[in-house]
Coordinates of C-alpha atoms in Angstrom, one line a residue:
X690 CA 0.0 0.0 0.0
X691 CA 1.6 3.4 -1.1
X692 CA 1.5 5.9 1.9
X693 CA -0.8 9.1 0.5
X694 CA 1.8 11.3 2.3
X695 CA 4.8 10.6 0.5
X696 CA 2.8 11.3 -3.1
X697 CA 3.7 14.8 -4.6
X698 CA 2.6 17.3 -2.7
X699 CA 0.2 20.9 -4.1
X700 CA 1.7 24.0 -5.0
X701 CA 2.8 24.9 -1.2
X702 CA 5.0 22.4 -1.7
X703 CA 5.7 22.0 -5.5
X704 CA 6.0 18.7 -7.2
X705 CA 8.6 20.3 -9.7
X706 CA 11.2 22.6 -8.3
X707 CA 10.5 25.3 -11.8
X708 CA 6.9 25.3 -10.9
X709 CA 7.7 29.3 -10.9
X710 CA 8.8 29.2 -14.1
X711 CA 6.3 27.1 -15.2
X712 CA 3.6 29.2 -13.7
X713 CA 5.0 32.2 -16.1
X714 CA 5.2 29.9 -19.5
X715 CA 1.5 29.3 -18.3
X716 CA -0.1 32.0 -18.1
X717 CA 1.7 33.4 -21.2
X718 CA 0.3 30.8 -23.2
X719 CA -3.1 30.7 -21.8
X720 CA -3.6 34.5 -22.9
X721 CA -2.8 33.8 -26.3
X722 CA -4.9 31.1 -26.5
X723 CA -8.3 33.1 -25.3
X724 CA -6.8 36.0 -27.4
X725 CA -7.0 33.6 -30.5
X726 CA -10.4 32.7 -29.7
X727 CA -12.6 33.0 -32.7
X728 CA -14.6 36.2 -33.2
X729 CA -17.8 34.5 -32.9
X730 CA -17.2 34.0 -29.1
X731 CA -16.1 37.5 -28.6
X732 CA -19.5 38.8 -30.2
X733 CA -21.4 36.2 -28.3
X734 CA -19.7 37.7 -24.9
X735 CA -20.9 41.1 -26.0
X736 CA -24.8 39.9 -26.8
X737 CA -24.3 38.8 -23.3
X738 CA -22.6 41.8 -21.7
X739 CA -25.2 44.2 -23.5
X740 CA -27.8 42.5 -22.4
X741 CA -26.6 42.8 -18.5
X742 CA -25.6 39.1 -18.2
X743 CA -22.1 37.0 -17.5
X744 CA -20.3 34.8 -19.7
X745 CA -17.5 32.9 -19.1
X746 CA -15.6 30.6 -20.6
X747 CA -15.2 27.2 -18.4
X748 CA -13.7 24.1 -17.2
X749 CA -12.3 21.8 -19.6
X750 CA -11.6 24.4 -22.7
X751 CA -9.9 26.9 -20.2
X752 CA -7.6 23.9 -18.8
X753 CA -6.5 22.5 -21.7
X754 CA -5.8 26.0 -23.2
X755 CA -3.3 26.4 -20.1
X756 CA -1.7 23.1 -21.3
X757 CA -1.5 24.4 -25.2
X758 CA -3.8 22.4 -25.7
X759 CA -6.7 23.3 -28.6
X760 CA -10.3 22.3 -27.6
X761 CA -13.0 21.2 -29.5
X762 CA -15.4 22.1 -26.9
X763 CA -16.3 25.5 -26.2
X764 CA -18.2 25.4 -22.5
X765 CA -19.8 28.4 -20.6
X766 CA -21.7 29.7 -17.9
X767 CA -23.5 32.3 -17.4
X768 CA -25.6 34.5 -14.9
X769 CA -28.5 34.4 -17.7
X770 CA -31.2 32.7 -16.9
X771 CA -32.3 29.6 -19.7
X772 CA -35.3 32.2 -21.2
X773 CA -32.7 34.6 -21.4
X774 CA -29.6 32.3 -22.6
X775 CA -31.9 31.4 -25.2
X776 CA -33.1 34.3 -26.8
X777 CA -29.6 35.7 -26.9
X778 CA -28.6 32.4 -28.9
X779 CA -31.6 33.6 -30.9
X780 CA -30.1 36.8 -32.0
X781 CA -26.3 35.5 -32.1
X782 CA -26.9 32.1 -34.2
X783 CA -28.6 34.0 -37.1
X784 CA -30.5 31.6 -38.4
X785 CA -32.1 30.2 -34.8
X786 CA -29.7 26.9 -34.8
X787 CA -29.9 26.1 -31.4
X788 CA -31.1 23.2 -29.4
X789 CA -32.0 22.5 -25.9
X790 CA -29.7 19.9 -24.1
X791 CA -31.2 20.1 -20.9
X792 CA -33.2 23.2 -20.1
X793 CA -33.9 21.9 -17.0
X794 CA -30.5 22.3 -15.7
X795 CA -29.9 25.6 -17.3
X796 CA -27.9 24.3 -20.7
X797 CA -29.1 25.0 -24.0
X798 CA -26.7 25.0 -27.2
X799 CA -26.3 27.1 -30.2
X800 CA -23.7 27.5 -33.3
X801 CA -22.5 30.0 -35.8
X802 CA -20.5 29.7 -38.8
X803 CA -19.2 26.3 -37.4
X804 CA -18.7 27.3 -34.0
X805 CA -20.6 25.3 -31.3
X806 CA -21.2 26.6 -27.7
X807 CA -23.1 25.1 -24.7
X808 CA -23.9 27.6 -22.3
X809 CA -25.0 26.4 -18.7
X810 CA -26.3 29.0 -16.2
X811 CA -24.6 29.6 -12.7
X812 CA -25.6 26.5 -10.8
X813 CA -25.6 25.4 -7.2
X814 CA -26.1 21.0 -6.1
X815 CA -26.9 19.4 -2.8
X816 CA -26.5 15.8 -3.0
X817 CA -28.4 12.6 -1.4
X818 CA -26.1 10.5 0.0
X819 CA -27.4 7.2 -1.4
X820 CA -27.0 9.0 -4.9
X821 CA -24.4 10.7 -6.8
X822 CA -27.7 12.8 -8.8
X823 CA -27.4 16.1 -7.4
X824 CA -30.3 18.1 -6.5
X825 CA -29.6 21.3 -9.2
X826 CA -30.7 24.9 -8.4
X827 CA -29.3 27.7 -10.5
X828 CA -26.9 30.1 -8.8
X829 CA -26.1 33.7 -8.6
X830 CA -21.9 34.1 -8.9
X831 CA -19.4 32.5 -11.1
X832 CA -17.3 31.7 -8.0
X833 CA -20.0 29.8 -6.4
X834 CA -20.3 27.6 -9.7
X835 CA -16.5 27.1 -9.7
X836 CA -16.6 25.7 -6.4
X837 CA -18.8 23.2 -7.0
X838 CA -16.2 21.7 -10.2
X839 CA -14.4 18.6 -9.1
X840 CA -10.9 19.8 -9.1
X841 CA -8.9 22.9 -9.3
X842 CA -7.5 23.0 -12.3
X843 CA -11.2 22.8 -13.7
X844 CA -12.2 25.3 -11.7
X845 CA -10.9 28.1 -13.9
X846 CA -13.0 30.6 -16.4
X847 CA -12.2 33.4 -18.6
X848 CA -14.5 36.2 -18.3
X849 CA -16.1 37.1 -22.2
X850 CA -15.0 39.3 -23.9
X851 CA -12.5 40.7 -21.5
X852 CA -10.7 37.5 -21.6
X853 CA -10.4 37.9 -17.6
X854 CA -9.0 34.8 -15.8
X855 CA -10.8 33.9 -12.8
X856 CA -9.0 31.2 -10.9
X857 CA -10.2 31.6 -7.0
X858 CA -8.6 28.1 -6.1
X859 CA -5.2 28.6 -7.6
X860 CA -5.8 25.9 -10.3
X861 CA -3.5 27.6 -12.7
X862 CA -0.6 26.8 -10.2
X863 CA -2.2 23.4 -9.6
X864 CA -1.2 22.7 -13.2
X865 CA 2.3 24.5 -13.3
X866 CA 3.0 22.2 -10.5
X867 CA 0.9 18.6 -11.9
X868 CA -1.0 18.2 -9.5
X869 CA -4.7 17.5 -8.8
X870 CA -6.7 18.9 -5.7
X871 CA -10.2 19.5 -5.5
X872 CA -11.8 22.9 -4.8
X873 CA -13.9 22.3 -1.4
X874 CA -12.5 19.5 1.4
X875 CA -11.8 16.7 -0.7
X876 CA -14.0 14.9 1.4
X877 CA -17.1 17.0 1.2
X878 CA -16.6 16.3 -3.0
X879 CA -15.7 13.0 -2.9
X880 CA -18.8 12.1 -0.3
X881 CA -21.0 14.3 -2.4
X882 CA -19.7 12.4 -6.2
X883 CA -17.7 9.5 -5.7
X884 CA -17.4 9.5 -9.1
X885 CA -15.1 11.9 -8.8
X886 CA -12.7 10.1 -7.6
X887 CA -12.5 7.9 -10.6
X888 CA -12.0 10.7 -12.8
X889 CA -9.0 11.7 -10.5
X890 CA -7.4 8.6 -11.6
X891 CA -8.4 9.4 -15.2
X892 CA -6.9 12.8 -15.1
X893 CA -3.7 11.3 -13.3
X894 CA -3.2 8.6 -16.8
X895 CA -4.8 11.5 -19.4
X896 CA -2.5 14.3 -17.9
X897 CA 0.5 12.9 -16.1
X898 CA -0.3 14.6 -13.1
X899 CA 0.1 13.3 -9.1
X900 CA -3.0 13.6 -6.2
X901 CA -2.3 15.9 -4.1
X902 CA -1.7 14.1 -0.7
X903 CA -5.1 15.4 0.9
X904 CA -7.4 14.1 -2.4
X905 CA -5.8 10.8 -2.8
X906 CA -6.3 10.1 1.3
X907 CA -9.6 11.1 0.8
X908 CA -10.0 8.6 -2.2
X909 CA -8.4 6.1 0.0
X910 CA -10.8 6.9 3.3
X911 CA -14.1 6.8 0.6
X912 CA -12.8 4.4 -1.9
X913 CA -16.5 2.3 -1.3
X914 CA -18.7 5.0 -1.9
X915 CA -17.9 4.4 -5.8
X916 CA -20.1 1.8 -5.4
X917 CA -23.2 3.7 -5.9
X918 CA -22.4 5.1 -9.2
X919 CA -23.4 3.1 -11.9
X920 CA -21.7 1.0 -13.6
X921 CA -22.1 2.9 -17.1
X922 CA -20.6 6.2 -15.3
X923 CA -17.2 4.0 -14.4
X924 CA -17.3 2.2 -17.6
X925 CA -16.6 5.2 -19.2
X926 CA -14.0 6.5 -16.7
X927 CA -11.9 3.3 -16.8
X928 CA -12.2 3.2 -21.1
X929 CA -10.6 7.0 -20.7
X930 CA -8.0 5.8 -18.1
X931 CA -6.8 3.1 -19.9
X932 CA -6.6 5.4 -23.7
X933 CA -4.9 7.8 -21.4
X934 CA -1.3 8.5 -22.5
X935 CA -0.4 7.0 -18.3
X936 CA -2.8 4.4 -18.0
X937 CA -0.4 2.5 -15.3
X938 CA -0.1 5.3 -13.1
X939 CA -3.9 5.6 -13.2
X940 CA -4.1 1.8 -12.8
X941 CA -1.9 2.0 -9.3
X942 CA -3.6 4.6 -7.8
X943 CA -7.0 2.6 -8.4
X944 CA -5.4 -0.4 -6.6
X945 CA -3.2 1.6 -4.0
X946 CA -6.0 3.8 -2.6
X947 CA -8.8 0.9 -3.3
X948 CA -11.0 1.9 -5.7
X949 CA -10.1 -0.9 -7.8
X950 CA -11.5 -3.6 -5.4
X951 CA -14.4 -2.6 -5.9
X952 CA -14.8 -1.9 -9.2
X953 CA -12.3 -4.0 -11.0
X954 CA -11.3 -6.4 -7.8
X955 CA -9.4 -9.2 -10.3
X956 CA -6.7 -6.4 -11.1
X957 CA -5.7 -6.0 -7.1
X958 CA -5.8 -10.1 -6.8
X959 CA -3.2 -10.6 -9.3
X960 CA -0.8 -9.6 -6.3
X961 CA 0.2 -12.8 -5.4
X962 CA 2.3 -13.4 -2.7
X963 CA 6.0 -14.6 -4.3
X964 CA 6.6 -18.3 -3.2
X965 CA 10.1 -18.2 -1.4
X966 CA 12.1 -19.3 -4.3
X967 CA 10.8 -16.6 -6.7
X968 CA 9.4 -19.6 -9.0
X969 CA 7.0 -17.1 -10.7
X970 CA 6.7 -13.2 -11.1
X971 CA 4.5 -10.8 -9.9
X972 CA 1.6 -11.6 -11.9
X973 CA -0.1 -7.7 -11.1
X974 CA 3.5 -5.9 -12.1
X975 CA 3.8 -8.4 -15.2
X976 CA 0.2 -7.5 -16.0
X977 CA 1.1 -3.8 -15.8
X978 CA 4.9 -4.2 -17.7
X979 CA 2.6 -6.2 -20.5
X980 CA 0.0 -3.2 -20.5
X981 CA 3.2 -0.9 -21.6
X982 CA 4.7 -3.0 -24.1
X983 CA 1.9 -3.2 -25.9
X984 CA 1.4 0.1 -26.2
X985 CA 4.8 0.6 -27.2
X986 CA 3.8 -2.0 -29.9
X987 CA 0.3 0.6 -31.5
X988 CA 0.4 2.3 -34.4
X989 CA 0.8 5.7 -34.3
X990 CA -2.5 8.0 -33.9
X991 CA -3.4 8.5 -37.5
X992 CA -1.6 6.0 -39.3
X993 CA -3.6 4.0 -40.3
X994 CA -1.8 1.1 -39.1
X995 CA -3.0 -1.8 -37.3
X996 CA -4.0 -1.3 -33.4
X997 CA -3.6 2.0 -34.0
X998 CA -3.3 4.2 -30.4
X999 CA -4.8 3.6 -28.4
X1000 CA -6.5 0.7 -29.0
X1001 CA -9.0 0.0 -26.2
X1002 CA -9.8 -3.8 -27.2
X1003 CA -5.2 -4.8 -27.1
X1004 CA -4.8 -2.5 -23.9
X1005 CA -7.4 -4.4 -21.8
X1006 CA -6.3 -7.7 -23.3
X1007 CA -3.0 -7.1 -21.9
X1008 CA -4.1 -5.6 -18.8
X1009 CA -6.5 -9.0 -18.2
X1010 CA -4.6 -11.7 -20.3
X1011 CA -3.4 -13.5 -16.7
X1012 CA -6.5 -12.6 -14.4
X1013 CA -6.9 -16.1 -14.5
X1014 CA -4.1 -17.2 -12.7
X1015 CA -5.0 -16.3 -8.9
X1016 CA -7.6 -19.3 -9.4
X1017 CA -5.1 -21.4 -11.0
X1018 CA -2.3 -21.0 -8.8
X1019 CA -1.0 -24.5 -8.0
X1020 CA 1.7 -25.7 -5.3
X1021 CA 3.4 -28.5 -6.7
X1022 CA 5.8 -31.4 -5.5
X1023 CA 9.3 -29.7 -5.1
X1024 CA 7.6 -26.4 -5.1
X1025 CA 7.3 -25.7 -8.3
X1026 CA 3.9 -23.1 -8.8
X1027 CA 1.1 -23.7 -11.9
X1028 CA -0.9 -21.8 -13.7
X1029 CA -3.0 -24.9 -15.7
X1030 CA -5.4 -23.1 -18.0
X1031 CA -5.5 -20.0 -16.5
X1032 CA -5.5 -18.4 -20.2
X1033 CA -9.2 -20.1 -20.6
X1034 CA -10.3 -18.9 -16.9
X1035 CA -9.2 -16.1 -17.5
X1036 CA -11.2 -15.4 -20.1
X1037 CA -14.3 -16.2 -18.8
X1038 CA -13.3 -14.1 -15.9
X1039 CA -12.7 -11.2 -18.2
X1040 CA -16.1 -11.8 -19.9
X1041 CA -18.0 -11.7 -16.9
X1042 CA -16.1 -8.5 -15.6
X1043 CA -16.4 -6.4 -19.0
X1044 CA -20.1 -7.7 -18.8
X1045 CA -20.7 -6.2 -15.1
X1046 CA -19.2 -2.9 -16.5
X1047 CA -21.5 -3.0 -19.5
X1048 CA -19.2 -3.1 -22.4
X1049 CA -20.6 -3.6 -25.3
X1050 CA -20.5 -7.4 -26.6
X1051 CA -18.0 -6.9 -29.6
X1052 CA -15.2 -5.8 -26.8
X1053 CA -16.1 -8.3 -24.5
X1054 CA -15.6 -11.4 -26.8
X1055 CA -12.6 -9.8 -28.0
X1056 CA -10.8 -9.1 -25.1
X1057 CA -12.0 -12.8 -24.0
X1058 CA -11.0 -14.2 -27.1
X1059 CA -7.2 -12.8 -26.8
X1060 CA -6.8 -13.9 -23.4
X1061 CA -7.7 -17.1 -24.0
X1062 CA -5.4 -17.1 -27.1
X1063 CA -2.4 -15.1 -25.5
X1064 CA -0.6 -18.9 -24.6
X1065 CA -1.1 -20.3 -27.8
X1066 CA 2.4 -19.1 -29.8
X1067 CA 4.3 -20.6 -26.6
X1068 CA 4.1 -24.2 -28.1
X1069 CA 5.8 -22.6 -31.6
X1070 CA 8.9 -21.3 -29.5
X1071 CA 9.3 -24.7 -28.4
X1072 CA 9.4 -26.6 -31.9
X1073 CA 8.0 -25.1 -34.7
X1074 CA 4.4 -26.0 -36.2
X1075 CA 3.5 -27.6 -39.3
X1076 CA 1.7 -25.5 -41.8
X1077 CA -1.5 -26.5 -40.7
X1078 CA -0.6 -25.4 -37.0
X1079 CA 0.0 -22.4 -38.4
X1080 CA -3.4 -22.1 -40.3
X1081 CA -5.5 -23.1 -37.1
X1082 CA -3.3 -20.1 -35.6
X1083 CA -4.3 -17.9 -38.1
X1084 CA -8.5 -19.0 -38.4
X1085 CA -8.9 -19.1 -34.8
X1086 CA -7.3 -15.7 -34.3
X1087 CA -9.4 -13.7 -36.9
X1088 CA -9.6 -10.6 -37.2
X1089 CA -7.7 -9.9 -34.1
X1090 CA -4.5 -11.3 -35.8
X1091 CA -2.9 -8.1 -35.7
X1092 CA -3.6 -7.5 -31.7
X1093 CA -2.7 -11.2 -31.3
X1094 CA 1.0 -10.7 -32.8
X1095 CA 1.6 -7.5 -30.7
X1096 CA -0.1 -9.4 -27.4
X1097 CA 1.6 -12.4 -27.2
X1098 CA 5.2 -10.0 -28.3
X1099 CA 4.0 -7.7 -25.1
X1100 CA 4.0 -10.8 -22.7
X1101 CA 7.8 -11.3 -22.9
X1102 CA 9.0 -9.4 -19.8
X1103 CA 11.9 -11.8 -18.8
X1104 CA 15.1 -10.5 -17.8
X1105 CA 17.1 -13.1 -19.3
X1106 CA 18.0 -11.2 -22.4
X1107 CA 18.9 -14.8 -24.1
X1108 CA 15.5 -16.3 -23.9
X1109 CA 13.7 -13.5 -24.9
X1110 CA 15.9 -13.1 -28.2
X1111 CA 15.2 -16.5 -28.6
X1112 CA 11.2 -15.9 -28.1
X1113 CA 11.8 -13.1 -30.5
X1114 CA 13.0 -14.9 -32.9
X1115 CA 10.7 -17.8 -33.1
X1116 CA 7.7 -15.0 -33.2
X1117 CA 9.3 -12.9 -35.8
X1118 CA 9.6 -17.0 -38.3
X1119 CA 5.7 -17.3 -37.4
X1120 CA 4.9 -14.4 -38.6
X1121 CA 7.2 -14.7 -41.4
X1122 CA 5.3 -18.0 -41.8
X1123 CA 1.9 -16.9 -41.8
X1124 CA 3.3 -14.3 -44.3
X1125 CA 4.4 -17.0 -47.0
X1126 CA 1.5 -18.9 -46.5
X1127 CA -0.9 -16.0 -46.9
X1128 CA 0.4 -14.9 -50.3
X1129 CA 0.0 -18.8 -51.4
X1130 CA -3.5 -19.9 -50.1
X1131 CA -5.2 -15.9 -49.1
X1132 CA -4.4 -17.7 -45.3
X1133 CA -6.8 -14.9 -43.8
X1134 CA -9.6 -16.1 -45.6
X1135 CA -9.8 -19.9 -45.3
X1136 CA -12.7 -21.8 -46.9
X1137 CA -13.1 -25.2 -47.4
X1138 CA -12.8 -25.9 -51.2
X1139 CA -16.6 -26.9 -51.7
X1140 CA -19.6 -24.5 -50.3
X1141 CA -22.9 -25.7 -48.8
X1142 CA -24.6 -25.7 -51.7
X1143 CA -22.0 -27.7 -53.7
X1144 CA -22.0 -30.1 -50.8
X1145 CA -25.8 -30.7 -50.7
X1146 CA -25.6 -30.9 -54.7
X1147 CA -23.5 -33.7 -54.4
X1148 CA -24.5 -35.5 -51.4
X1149 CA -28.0 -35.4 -53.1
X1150 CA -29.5 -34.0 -49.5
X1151 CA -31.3 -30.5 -48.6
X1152 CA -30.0 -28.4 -45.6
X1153 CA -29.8 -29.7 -42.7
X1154 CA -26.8 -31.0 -39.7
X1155 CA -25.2 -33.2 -42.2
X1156 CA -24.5 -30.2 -44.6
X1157 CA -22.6 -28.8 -41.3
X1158 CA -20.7 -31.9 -40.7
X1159 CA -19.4 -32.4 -44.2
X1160 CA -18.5 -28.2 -44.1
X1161 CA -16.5 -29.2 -40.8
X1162 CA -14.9 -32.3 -42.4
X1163 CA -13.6 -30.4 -45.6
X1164 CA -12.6 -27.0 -43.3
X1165 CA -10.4 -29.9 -41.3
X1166 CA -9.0 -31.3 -44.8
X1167 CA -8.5 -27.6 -46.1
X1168 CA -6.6 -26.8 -42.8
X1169 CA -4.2 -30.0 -42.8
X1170 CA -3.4 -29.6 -46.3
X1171 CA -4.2 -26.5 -47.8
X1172 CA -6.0 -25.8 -50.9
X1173 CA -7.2 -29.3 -52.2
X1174 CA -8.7 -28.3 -55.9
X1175 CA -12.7 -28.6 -56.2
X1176 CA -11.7 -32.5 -57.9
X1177 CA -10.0 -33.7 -55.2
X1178 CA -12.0 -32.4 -52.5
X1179 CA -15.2 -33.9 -54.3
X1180 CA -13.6 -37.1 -54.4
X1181 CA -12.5 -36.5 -50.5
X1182 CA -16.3 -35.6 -49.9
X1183 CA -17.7 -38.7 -51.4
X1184 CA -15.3 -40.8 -49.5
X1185 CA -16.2 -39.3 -46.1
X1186 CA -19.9 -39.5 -47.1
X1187 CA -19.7 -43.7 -48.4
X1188 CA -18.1 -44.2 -44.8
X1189 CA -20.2 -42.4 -42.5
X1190 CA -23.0 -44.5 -43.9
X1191 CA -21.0 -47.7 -43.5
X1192 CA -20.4 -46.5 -40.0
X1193 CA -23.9 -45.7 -39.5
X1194 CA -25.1 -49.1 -40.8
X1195 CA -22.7 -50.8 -38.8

């Protein structure tokens, strides 16, 4: 367990020793970005001020403008009233394109010559405690609607069009410094949206950035209160952790201040305690080395390439490809530690979890699928396959191929530089392999030679189970010895058919 107290401290005590300096660079390029606003924005803030109301530029946009960072969303608040936001989006949109996204919480949309705003009026929440659905009255100040933002460096707003910065809880030297503290007692938020301590993990893997020590004790002390969000809400914090650019740091702060347990509780039982002799690794550090390699192993952004960054379906595969082995874990004679078909646990374990956090079904059978597949090369490196080895390899794999190669490359973390050349090797002749044999027989697309409706032409017989078994029987023939030629697999079919009826007259 990590002790919150030794974790980077807040801008009292800086986690970079240039956090001065880094202040300065900060707000430099934070005024040009709001200078370069477009001037769509800057009208909008004078329909606003002329008509006696607030603007301000908020949250996310202002943040990531601090970072020089561009934004695609333009959020604001307001001390306008919805009536009033709305007929001022009237007169600024031209042509009346706007659209209500939730009028009842004061947020109402509108766009101009491509540029998109939501505008939200000043709002105030009280919470229930067995919900994280606030109770939402609109407010009066744009400091009173700051404080109720989940951290600091979110907490920030440029006054429109005077391109004033407000920052009343220092956020701006919050991100100078990388850290992440919240506005009010970190208690009083976390209690109030325990969600919110999810997306201080997120924010750690997206932006690099350490807790300060007060939030991520606060995190530890309410860790099970994430248990009343829903499991949609952490779905989509975890999915934005792990495409973060630091997905392990997110990952041990889950675990470390126990959020994980009770949200993702397989990722904290992978620490196994060592067996005396070291006869097997840390199967929770592996899982995270395994995480970064493959990763190291995407495309770039962009590409075009295959698994290009980040790829959601490889990062979780290599996050989960040995939850299976807590329950496998065997003690054997002379001390020697198994892990017997923990790759086909595992993924059903990985199934069920991705289920219970409502991921769609594509990603869950992937992710299964590639755990259950991850072992599968290991029997290559040991003496290579026959080409029909290879073309099982290759068919059962699919269309995740491309994730499987970088995978199973990912899982070699051993430090004994000989044996992972060696496994490096051996991977980079399968390939090679499945290269030669795909320009020869289109590998990726294996058929057998005869279709169902030859077969039931043939055979004489309509559809039915025996169409499927004479399918299975000529995929099997295709697979041991490649392409056969529609002659020779007729006469193969014919042959299987006169002795199954033997058999079944027997």
């Amino acid at each position: 367990m990590t002790d919150p107290s030794a974790r980077p401290a807040g801008p009292d005590t800086p986690a970079h020793p240039d956090t001065a300096a880094r202040l300065e660079i900060a707000r430099t390029r934070a005024a040009t970005m709001f200078r370069a606003l477009p001037e769509e924005i800057h009208d909008l803030g004078r329909r606003f001020e002329d008509a006696g109301f607030e603007l301000a530029l908020v949250g996310g946009p202002v943040r990531d403008a601090v970072l020089g960072r561009s934004s695609a969303d333009l959020d604001f608040t307001t001390s306008a009233r919805p009536d009033d936001t709305e007929a001022i989006l009237r007169t600024w949109t031209r042509d009346g394109a706007i659209w209500d996204m939730g009028r009842q919480f004061g947020t109402l949309g509108g766009v101009r010559d491509g540029v998109k705003v939501e505008i939200t009026t000043y709002r105030t929440e009280t919470y229930d405690p067995t919900s994280r659905k606030p109770q939402v009255a609109f407010g009066d100040t744009l400091i009173g609607d700051l404080s109720r933002r989940d951290f600091t460096v979110n907490a920030m707003a440029v006054r429109i069009p005077s391109l004033d910065l407000v920052d009343p809880f220092d956020g701006l030297a919050d991100l100078a410094a990388g850290v992440l503290r919240t506005p009010v007692a970190p208690e009083q938020s976390f209690d109030d949206d325990p969600l919110r301590m999810m997306r201080a993990v997120r924010f750690v893997s997206q932006l690099g950035f350490a807790l300060h020590p007060a939030t991520a004790a606060a995190v530890e002390a309410l860790a099970d209160r994430i248990t009343i969000v829903s499991a949609e809400r952490v779905r989509e914090e975890l999915v934005r952790l792990i495409c973060g650019q630091h997905p392990r740091r997110g990952l041990e702060l889950m675990v470390d201040l126990g959020l994980a347990a009770h949200m993702l509780p397989e990722l904290p039982a992978m620490q196994l305690e060592l067996d005396e002799h070291h006869r097997h690794k840390d199967v929770y550090q592996h899982s995270l080395t395994v995480l970064d390699q493959a990763i190291d192993l995407e495309s770039e952004p962009g590409s075009g390439g295959p698994c290009e960054s980040p790829d959601l379906v490889l990062r979780l595969a290599a996050l989960l490809h040995d939850i299976g082995k807590p329950a496998t874990r065997r003690f054997e004679e002379g001390g020697t530690v198994t892990f017997r078909f923990h790759e086909t646990v595992g993924a059903k374990m990985a199934a069920r979890r991705l289920k219970a956090l409502t991921f769609d079904k594509d990603t869950t059978k992937k992710v299964a699928r590639l755990v259950e597949l991850h072992l599968r090369f290991h029997g290559y490196a040991d003496a290579p396959w026959t080409d029909s080895a290879v073309r099982r390899y290759v068919t059962d794999a699919g269309d995740l191929l491309e994730r499987l190669h970088r995978l199973t490359r990912a899982d070699v973390t051993t430090r004994n530089r000989r044996k992972a050349r060696h496994l490096a090797r051996a991977y980079d002749e399968l390939e090679q392999r499945i290269a030669d044999l795909a320009e020869q027989e289109e590998i990726g697309k294996i058929r057998p030679d005869l279709d169902g409706n030859r077969i039931m032409e043939l055979l004489g017989i309509g559809p039915g189970r025996e169409v499927g078994e004479a399918y299975k029987h000529l995929l099997e023939l295709r697979m041991e010895h490649g392409p056969l030629g529609p002659e020779r697999a007729e006469q193969e079919l014919r042959a299987w058919w006169e002795a199954r009826g033997a058999a079944d007259r027997l």
